[in-house]
Coordinates of C-alpha atoms in Angstrom, one line a residue:
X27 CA -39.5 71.9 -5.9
X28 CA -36.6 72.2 -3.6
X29 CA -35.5 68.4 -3.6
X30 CA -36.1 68.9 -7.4
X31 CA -33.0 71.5 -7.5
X32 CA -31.1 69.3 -5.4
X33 CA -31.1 66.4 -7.0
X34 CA -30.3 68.7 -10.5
X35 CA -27.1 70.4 -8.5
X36 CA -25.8 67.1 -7.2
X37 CA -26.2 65.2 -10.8
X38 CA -24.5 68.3 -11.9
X39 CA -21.7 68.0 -9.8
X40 CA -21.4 64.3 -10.6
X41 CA -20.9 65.5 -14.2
X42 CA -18.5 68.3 -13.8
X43 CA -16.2 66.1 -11.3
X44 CA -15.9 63.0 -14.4
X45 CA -15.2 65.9 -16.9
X46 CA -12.6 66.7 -14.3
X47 CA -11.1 63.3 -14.2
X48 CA -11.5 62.4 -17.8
X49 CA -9.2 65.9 -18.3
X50 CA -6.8 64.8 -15.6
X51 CA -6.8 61.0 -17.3
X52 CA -5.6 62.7 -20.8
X53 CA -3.4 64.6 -18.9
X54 CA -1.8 61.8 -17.3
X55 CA -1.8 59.7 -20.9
X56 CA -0.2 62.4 -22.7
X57 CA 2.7 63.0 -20.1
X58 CA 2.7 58.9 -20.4
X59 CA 3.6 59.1 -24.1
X60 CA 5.5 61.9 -23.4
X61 CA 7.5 60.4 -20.9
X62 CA 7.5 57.1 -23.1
X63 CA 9.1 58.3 -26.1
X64 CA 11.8 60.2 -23.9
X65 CA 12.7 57.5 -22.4
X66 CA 12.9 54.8 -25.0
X67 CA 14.5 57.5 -27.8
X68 CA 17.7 56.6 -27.5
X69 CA 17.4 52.9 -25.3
X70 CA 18.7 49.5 -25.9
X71 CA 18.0 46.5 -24.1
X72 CA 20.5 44.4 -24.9
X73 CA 23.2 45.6 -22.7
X74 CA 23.1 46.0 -19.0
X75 CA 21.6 48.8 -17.5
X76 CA 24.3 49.9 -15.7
X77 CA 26.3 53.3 -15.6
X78 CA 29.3 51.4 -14.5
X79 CA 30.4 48.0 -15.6
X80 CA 32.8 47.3 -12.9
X81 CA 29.2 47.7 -10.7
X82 CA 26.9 44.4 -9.6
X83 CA 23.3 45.0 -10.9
X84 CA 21.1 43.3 -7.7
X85 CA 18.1 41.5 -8.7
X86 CA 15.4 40.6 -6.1
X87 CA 13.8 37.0 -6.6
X88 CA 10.5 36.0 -4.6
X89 CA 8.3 33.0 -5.7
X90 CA 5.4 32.6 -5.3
X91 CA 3.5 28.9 -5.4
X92 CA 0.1 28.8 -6.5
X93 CA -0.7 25.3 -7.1
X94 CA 0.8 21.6 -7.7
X95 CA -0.1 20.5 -10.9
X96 CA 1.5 16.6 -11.0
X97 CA 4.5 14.8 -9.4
X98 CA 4.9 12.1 -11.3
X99 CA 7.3 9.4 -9.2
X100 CA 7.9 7.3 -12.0
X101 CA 9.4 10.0 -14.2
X102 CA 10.8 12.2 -11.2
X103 CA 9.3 14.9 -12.3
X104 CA 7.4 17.8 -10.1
X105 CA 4.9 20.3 -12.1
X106 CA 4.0 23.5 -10.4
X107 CA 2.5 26.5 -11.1
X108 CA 4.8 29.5 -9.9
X109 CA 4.3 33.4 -9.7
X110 CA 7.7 34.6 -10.2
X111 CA 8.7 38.6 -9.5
X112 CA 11.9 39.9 -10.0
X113 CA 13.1 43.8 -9.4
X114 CA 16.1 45.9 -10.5
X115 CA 16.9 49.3 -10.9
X116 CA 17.7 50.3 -14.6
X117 CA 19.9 53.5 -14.5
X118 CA 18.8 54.7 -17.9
X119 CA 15.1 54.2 -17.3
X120 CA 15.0 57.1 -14.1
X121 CA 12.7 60.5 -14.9
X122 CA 11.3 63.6 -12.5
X123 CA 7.8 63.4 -12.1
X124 CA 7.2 66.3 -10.6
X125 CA 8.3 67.5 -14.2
X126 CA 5.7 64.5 -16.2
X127 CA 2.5 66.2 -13.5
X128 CA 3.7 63.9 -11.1
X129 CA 3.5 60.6 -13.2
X130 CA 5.6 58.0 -10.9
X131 CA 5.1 54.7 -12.9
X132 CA 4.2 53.5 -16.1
X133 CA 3.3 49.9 -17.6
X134 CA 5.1 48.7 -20.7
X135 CA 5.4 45.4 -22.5
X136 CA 8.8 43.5 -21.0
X137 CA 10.3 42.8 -23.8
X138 CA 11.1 46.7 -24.3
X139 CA 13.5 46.8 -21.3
X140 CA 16.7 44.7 -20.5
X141 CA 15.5 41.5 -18.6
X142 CA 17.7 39.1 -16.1
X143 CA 18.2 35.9 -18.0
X144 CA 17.1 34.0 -14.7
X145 CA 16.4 30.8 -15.6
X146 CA 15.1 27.1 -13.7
X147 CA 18.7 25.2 -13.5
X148 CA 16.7 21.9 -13.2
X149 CA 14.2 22.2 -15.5
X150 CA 12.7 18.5 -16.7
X151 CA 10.7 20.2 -19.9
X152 CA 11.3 19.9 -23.4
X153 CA 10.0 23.4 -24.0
X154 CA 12.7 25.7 -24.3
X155 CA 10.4 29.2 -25.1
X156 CA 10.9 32.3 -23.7
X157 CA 9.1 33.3 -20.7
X158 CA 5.9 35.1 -21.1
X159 CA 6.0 38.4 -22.2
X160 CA 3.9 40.1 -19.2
X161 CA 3.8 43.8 -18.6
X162 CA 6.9 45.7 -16.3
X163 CA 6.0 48.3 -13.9
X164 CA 8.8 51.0 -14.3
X165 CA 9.1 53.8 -11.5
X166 CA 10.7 57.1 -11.7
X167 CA 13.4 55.6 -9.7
X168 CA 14.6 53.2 -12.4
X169 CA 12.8 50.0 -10.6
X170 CA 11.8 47.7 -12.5
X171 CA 9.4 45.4 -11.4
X172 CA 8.2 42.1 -13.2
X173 CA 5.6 39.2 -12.5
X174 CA 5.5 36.2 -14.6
X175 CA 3.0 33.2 -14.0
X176 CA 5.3 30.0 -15.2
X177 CA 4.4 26.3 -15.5
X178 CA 7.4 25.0 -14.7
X179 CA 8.5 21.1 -14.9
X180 CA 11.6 20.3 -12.5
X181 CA 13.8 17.4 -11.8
X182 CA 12.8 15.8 -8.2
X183 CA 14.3 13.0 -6.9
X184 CA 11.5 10.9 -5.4
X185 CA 12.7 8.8 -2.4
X186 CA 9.8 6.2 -2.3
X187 CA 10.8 3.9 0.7
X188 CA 8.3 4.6 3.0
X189 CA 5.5 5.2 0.1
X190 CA 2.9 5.6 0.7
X191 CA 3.6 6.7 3.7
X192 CA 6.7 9.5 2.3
X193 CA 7.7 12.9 2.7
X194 CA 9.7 14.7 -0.6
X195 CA 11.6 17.7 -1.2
X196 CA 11.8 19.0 -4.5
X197 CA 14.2 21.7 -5.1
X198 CA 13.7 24.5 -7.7
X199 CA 16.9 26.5 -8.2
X200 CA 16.9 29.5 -10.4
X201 CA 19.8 31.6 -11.4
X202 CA 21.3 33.3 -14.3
X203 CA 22.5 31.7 -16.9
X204 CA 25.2 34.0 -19.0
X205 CA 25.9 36.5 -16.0
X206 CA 28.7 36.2 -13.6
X207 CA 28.6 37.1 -9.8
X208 CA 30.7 40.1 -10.4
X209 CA 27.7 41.0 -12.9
X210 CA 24.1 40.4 -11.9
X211 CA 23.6 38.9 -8.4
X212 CA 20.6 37.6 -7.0
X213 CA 19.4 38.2 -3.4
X214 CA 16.2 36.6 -2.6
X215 CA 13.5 38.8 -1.2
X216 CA 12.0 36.5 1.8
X217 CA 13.3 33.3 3.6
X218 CA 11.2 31.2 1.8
X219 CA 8.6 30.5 -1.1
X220 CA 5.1 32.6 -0.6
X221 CA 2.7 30.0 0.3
X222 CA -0.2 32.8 1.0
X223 CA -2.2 32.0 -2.2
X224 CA -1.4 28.2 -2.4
X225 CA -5.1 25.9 -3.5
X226 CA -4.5 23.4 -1.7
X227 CA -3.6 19.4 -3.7
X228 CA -5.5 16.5 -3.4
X229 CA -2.4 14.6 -2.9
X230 CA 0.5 16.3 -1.1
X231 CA 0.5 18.2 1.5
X232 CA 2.7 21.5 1.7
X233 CA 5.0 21.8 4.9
X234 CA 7.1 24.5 4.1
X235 CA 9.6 26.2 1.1
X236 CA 12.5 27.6 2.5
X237 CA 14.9 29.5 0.1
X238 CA 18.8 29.7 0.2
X239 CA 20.9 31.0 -1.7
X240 CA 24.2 29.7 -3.1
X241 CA 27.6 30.8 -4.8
X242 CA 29.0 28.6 -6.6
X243 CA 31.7 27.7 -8.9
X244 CA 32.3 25.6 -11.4
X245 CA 34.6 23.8 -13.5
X246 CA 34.1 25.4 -16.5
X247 CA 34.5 29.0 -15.3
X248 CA 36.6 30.5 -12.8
X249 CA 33.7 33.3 -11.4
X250 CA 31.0 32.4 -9.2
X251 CA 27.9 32.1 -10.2
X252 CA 25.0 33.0 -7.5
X253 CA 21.5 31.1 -7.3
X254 CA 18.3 31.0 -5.0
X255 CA 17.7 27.0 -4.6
X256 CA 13.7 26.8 -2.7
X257 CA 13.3 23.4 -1.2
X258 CA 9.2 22.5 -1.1
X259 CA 8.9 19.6 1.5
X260 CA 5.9 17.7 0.6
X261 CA 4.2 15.5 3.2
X262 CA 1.4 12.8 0.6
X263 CA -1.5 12.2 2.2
X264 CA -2.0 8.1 2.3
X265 CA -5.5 8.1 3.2
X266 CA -6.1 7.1 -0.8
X267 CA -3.6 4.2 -0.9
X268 CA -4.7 3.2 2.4
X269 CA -8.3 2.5 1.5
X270 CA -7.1 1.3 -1.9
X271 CA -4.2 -0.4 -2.2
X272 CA -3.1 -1.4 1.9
X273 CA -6.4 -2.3 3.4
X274 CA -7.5 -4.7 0.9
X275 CA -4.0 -6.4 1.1
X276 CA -4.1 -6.5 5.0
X277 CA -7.5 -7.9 5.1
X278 CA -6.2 -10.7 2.1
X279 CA -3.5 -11.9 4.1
X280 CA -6.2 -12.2 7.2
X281 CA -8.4 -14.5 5.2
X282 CA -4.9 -16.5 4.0
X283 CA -4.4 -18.6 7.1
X284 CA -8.1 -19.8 7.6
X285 CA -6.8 -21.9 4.8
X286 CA -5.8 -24.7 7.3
X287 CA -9.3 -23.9 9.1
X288 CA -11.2 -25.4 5.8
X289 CA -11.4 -29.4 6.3
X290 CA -9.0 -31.6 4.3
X291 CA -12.4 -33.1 2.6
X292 CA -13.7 -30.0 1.2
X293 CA -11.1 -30.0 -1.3
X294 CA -10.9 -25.9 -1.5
X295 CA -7.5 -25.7 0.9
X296 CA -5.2 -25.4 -2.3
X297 CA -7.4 -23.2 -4.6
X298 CA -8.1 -20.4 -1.7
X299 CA -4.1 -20.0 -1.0
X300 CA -3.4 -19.9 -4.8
X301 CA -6.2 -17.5 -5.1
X302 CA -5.0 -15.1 -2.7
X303 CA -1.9 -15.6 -3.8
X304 CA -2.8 -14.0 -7.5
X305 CA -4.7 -11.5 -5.9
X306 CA -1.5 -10.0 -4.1
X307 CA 0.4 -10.2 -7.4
X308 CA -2.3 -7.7 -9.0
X309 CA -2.0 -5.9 -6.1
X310 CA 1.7 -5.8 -6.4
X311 CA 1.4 -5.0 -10.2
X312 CA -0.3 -1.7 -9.5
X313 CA 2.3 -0.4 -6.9
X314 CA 5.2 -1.4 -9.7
X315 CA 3.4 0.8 -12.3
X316 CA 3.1 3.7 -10.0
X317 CA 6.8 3.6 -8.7
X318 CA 10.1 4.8 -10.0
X319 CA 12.2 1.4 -11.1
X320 CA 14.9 1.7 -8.8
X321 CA 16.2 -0.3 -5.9
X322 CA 14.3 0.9 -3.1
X323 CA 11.3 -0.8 -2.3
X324 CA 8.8 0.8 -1.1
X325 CA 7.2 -0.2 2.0
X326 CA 3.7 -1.5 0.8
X327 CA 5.9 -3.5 -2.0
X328 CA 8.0 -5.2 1.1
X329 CA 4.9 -6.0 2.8
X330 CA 3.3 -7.4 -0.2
X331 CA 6.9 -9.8 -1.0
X332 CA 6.2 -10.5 3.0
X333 CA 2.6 -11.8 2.5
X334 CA 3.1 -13.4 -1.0
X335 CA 6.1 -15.5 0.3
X336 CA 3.6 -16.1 3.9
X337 CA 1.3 -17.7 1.6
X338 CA 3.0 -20.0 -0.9
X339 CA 4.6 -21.1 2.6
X340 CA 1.4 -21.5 3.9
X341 CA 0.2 -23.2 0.6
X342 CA 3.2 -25.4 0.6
X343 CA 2.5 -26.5 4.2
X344 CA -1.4 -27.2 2.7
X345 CA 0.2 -29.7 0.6
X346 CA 2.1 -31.8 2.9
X347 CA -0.9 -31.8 5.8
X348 CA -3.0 -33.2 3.4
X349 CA -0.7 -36.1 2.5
X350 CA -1.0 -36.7 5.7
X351 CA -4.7 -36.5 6.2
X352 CA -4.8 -38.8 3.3
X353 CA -2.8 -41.4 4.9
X354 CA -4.8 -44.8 4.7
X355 CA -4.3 -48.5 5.8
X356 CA -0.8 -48.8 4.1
X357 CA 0.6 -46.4 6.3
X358 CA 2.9 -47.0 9.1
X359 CA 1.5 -46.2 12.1
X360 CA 1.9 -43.0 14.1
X361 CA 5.2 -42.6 15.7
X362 CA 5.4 -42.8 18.9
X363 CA 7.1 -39.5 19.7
X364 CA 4.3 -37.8 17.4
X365 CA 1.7 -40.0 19.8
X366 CA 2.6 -38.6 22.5
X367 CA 3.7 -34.3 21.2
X368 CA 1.3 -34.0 18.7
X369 CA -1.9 -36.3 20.0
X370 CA -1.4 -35.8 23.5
X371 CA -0.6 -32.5 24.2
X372 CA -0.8 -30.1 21.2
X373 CA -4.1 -31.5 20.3
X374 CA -5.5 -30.2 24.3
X375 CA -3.3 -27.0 23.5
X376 CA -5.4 -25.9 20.5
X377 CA -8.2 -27.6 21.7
X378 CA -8.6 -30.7 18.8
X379 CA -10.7 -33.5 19.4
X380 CA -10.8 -36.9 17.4
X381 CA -12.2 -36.7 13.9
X382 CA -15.7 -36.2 13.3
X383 CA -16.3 -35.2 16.9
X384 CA -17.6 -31.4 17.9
X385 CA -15.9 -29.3 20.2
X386 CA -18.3 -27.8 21.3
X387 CA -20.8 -30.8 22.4
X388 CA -21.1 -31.4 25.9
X389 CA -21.9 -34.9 25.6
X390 CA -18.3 -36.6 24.9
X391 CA -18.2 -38.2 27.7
X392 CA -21.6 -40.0 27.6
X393 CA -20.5 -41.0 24.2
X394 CA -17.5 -42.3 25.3
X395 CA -19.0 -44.2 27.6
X396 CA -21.8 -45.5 25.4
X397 CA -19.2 -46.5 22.8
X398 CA -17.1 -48.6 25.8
X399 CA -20.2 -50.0 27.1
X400 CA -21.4 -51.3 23.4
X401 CA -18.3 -52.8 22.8
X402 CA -18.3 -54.8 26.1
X403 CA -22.1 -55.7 25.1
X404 CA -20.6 -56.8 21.6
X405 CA -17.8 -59.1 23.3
X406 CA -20.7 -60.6 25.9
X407 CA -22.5 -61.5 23.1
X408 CA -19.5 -63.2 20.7
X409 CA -18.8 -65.2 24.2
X410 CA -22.5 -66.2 24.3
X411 CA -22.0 -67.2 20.6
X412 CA -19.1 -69.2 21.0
X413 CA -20.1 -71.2 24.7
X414 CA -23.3 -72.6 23.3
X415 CA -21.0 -73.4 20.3
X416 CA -18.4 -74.7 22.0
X417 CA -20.5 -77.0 24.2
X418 CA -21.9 -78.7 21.0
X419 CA -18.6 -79.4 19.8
X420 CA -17.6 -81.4 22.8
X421 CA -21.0 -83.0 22.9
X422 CA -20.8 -83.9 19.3
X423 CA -17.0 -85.5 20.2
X424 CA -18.5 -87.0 23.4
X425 CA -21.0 -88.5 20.7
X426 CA -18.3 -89.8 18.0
X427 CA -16.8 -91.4 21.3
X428 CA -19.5 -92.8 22.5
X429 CA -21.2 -94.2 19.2
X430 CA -17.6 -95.5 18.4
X431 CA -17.5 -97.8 21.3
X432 CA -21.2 -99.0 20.6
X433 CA -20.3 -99.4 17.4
X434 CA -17.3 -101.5 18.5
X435 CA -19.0 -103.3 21.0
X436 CA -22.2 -104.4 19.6
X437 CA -21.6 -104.0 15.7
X438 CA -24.4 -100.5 15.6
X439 CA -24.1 -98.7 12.2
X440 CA -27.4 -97.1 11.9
X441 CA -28.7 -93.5 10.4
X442 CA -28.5 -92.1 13.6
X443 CA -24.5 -92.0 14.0
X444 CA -24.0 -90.4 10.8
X445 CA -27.1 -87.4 11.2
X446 CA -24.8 -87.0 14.4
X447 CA -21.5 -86.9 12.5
X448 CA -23.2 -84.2 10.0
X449 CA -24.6 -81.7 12.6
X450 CA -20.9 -82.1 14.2
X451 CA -19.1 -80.8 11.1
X452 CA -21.6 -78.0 10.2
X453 CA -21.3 -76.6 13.8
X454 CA -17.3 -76.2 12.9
X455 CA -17.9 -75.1 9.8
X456 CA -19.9 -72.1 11.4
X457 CA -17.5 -71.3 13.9
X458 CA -14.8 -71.1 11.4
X459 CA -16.9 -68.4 9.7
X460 CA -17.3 -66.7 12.6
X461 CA -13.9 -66.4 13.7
X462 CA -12.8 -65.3 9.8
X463 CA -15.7 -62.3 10.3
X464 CA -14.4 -61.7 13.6
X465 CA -10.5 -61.1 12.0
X466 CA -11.6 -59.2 9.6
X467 CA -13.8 -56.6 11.9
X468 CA -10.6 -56.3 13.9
X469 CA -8.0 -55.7 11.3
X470 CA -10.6 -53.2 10.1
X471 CA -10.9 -51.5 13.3
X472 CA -7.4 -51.8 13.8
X473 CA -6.5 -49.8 10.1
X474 CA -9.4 -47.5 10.2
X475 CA -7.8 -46.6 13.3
X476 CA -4.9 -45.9 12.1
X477 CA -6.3 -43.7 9.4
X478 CA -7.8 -41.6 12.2
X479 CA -4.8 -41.2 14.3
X480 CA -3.3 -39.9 11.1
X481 CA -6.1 -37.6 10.0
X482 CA -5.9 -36.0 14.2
X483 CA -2.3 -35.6 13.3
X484 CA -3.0 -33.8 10.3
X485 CA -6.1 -31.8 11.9
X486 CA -3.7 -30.5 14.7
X487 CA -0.8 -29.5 12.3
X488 CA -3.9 -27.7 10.7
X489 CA -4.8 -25.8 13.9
X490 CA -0.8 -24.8 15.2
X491 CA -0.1 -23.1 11.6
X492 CA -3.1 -21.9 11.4
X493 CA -2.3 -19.7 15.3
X494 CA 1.0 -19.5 13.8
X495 CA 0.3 -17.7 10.3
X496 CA -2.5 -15.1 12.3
X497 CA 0.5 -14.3 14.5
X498 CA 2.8 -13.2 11.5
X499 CA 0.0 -11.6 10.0
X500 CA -0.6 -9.5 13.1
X501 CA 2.8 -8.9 13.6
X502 CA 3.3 -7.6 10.3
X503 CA 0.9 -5.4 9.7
X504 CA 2.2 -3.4 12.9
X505 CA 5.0 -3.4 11.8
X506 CA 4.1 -1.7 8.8
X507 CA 2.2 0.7 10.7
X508 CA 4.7 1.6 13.2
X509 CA 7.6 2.2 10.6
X510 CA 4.4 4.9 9.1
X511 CA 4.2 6.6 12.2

């Protein structure tokens, strides 16, 4: 029973205290209309609100960022979302509010009261409306205070050198734009832009957005004219481009100088440097459509020009080496000085054996001596060839001599003196044979040869440009990475 009164005495209480505040809520409305139609009876907002013209009316700026909407490089153009309040004290907007139950501020649409005509100086937009028409807070004091959100499009001049590796500053100066110095003058409220409600861009990163103010005059008019220019330094965050547009292009220009690694018979040497060739050029496409036409070059454009002019040099060189690899019979031989630089030493620098042999095998030598011990083998045996050969010749002439002076002598002209003759002249007919084969084997040694020497040449050029394009490449990209950092 007793928790039953309490529970009716506290809901009873609850009641009576919102009738209370409900009364105290019309009270406070009525005073507002009160007050409302007081102060707006006799109110223009077209003139200044000042008591005396010869006075400066002061008007606090602060900005506040909120987000980066686009920076568009190509176009220069930075579009950000801004909180902008201003504050000034209007001398005919001041009551008592002791004598209004205490009322101290009221809300009323902005476009009852004078406004400052504070406008973006470098504003990059084709719309030219009026700013939005947000509620003013108006104190008993005659401070006015108004927040605007405003999307606003600047000018920004976009330094893209070191893309996309680059730090911007984009200025945003605001001042009024009929009002003098001697008239309205702006003081801004904080050394810089209020970064406290910032979401943070996938792009850019936010390093700061000083304000300073400026008085300046110019040619037109002889007073000054006052303005609050807020610098935003933005630092882009490359880790996009990287992945996307650098990377690739650094590991391209890698697989460019194993060009001279493919062998001159394969017939691919020309087509892969060609091929990476147009693939830079695609990469270099997409970096022109993303970057301001202007004469700096940015630095992943320079190190594309670098790697494109690498490879048609390296593709050019392609061309010549394999002229030489093709070199056949009809060529003169290797010079001398070439003999002894290129074959000689070069070839044990880079570690190039003869054609068709494998660096790797262990068993050169044995081959070597194999090959030397088969061609001794192969002279033995065209010695053996030739005595047995040779002896029969004289015996067949020892014959005709013989048989002659028989012949001669006694008057013997039988069948056996000409089956001699016969055998005689086949056995020279056979060594002539032999001797033409024999010629022919050696000038083909001696050409095929040649062709070798030339191809070694041709192998070893392969191998030094080859060391000598993987240097650059290195060299470059460091370069590229070092002028980032």
């Amino acid at each position: 029973m007793k928790r039953k009164r309490l529970s009716f005495y506290v809901s009873l209480g609850l009641l009576f205290t919102a009738v209370i505040l409900k009364a105290v809520e019309s009270a406070k409305g009525k005073y507002a209309h009160m007050l409302f139609n007081e102060l707006f009876e006799d109110y223009s907002n077209a003139l200044i609100p000042v008591e005396d013209t010869d006075k400066v009316l002061n008007v606090t700026l602060q900005i506040t960022l909120s987000q980066i909407k686009d920076m568009d490089e190509r176009n220069q153009i930075l579009s950000a979302y801004l909180w902008i309040r201003q504050s000034w004290y209007d001398a005919y907007l001041k009551w008592d509010k002791d004598k209004y139950d205490g009322l101290d501020s009221i809300r009323i649409p902005s476009n009852l009261v004078w406004r400052p005509d504070i406008v973006l100086y470098n504003k990059a937009d084709d719309d030219f409306s009026e700013p939005v028409n947000t509620n003013v807070v108006l104190r008993y004091d005659g401070k006015i205070t108004w927040d605007a959100p405003a999307i606003t499009k600047s000018s920004c001049v976009v330094d893209v050198s070191y893309f996309p590796f680059d730090s911007q500053q984009c200025n945003l100066t605001f001042g009024s734009w009929t009002y003098n110095g001697n008239q309205v003058d702006i003081i801004n409220s904080l050394d810089s832009g209020d970064l406290s409600d910032f979401v943070e861009d996938v792009e850019w990163e936010i390093h700061g957005m000083p304000a300073v103010k400026n008085v300046i005059t110019y040619g037109c008019c002889s007073e000054p004219y006052p303005d609050v220019t807020f610098t935003l330094i933005l630092k882009r965050k490359s880790s996009f481009y990287i992945f996307n547009l650098l990377l690739p292009c650094i590991l391209i220009s890698f697989l460019a100088p194993l060009g001279f690694y493919l062998p001159a018979d394969s017939g691919e040497k020309v087509s892969l440097g060609v091929t990476v060739l147009l693939a830079l050029t695609v990469f270099q496409l997409m970096v022109a459509e993303i970057m301001p036409p202007s004469e700096n070059v940015p630095l992943i454009g320079k190190y594309y020009i670098a790697t494109m002019t690498m490879i048609t040099a390296s593709t050019a060189l392609t061309i010549i080496i394999m002229n030489l690899h093709h070199c056949g019979s009809e060529a003169k031989p290797v010079p001398q000085w070439a003999r002894v630089v290129i074959l000689d030493y070069m070839s044990k620098i880079f570690f190039v054996y003869d054609v068709g042999e494998n660096c790797t095998s262990p068993k050169r030598e044995k081959e070597e001596e194999n090959r030397l011990e088969g061609d001794d083998l192969c002279q033995r045996r065209q010695k053996e060839v030739r005595g047995p050969l040779s002896n029969r010749n004289d015996d067949c002439n020892l014959r005709e001599k013989v048989n002659g002076n028989l012949n001669k002598s006694y008057g013997i002209n039988g069948k056996n003196v000409r089956e001699t003759v016969s055998c005689c002249s086949c056995y020279k007919m056979l060594i002539k044979n032999i001797e033409y084969i024999a010629n022919c084997v050696r000038d083909h040694k001696a050409n095929r040869a040649k062709g070798i020497e030339w191809k070694k040449v041709a192998k070893v050029m392969d191998r030094f440009f080859m060391w000598i394009f993987f240097i650059m490449v290195f060299f470059m990209s460091v370069l590229i990475i070092g002028k980032a950092a």
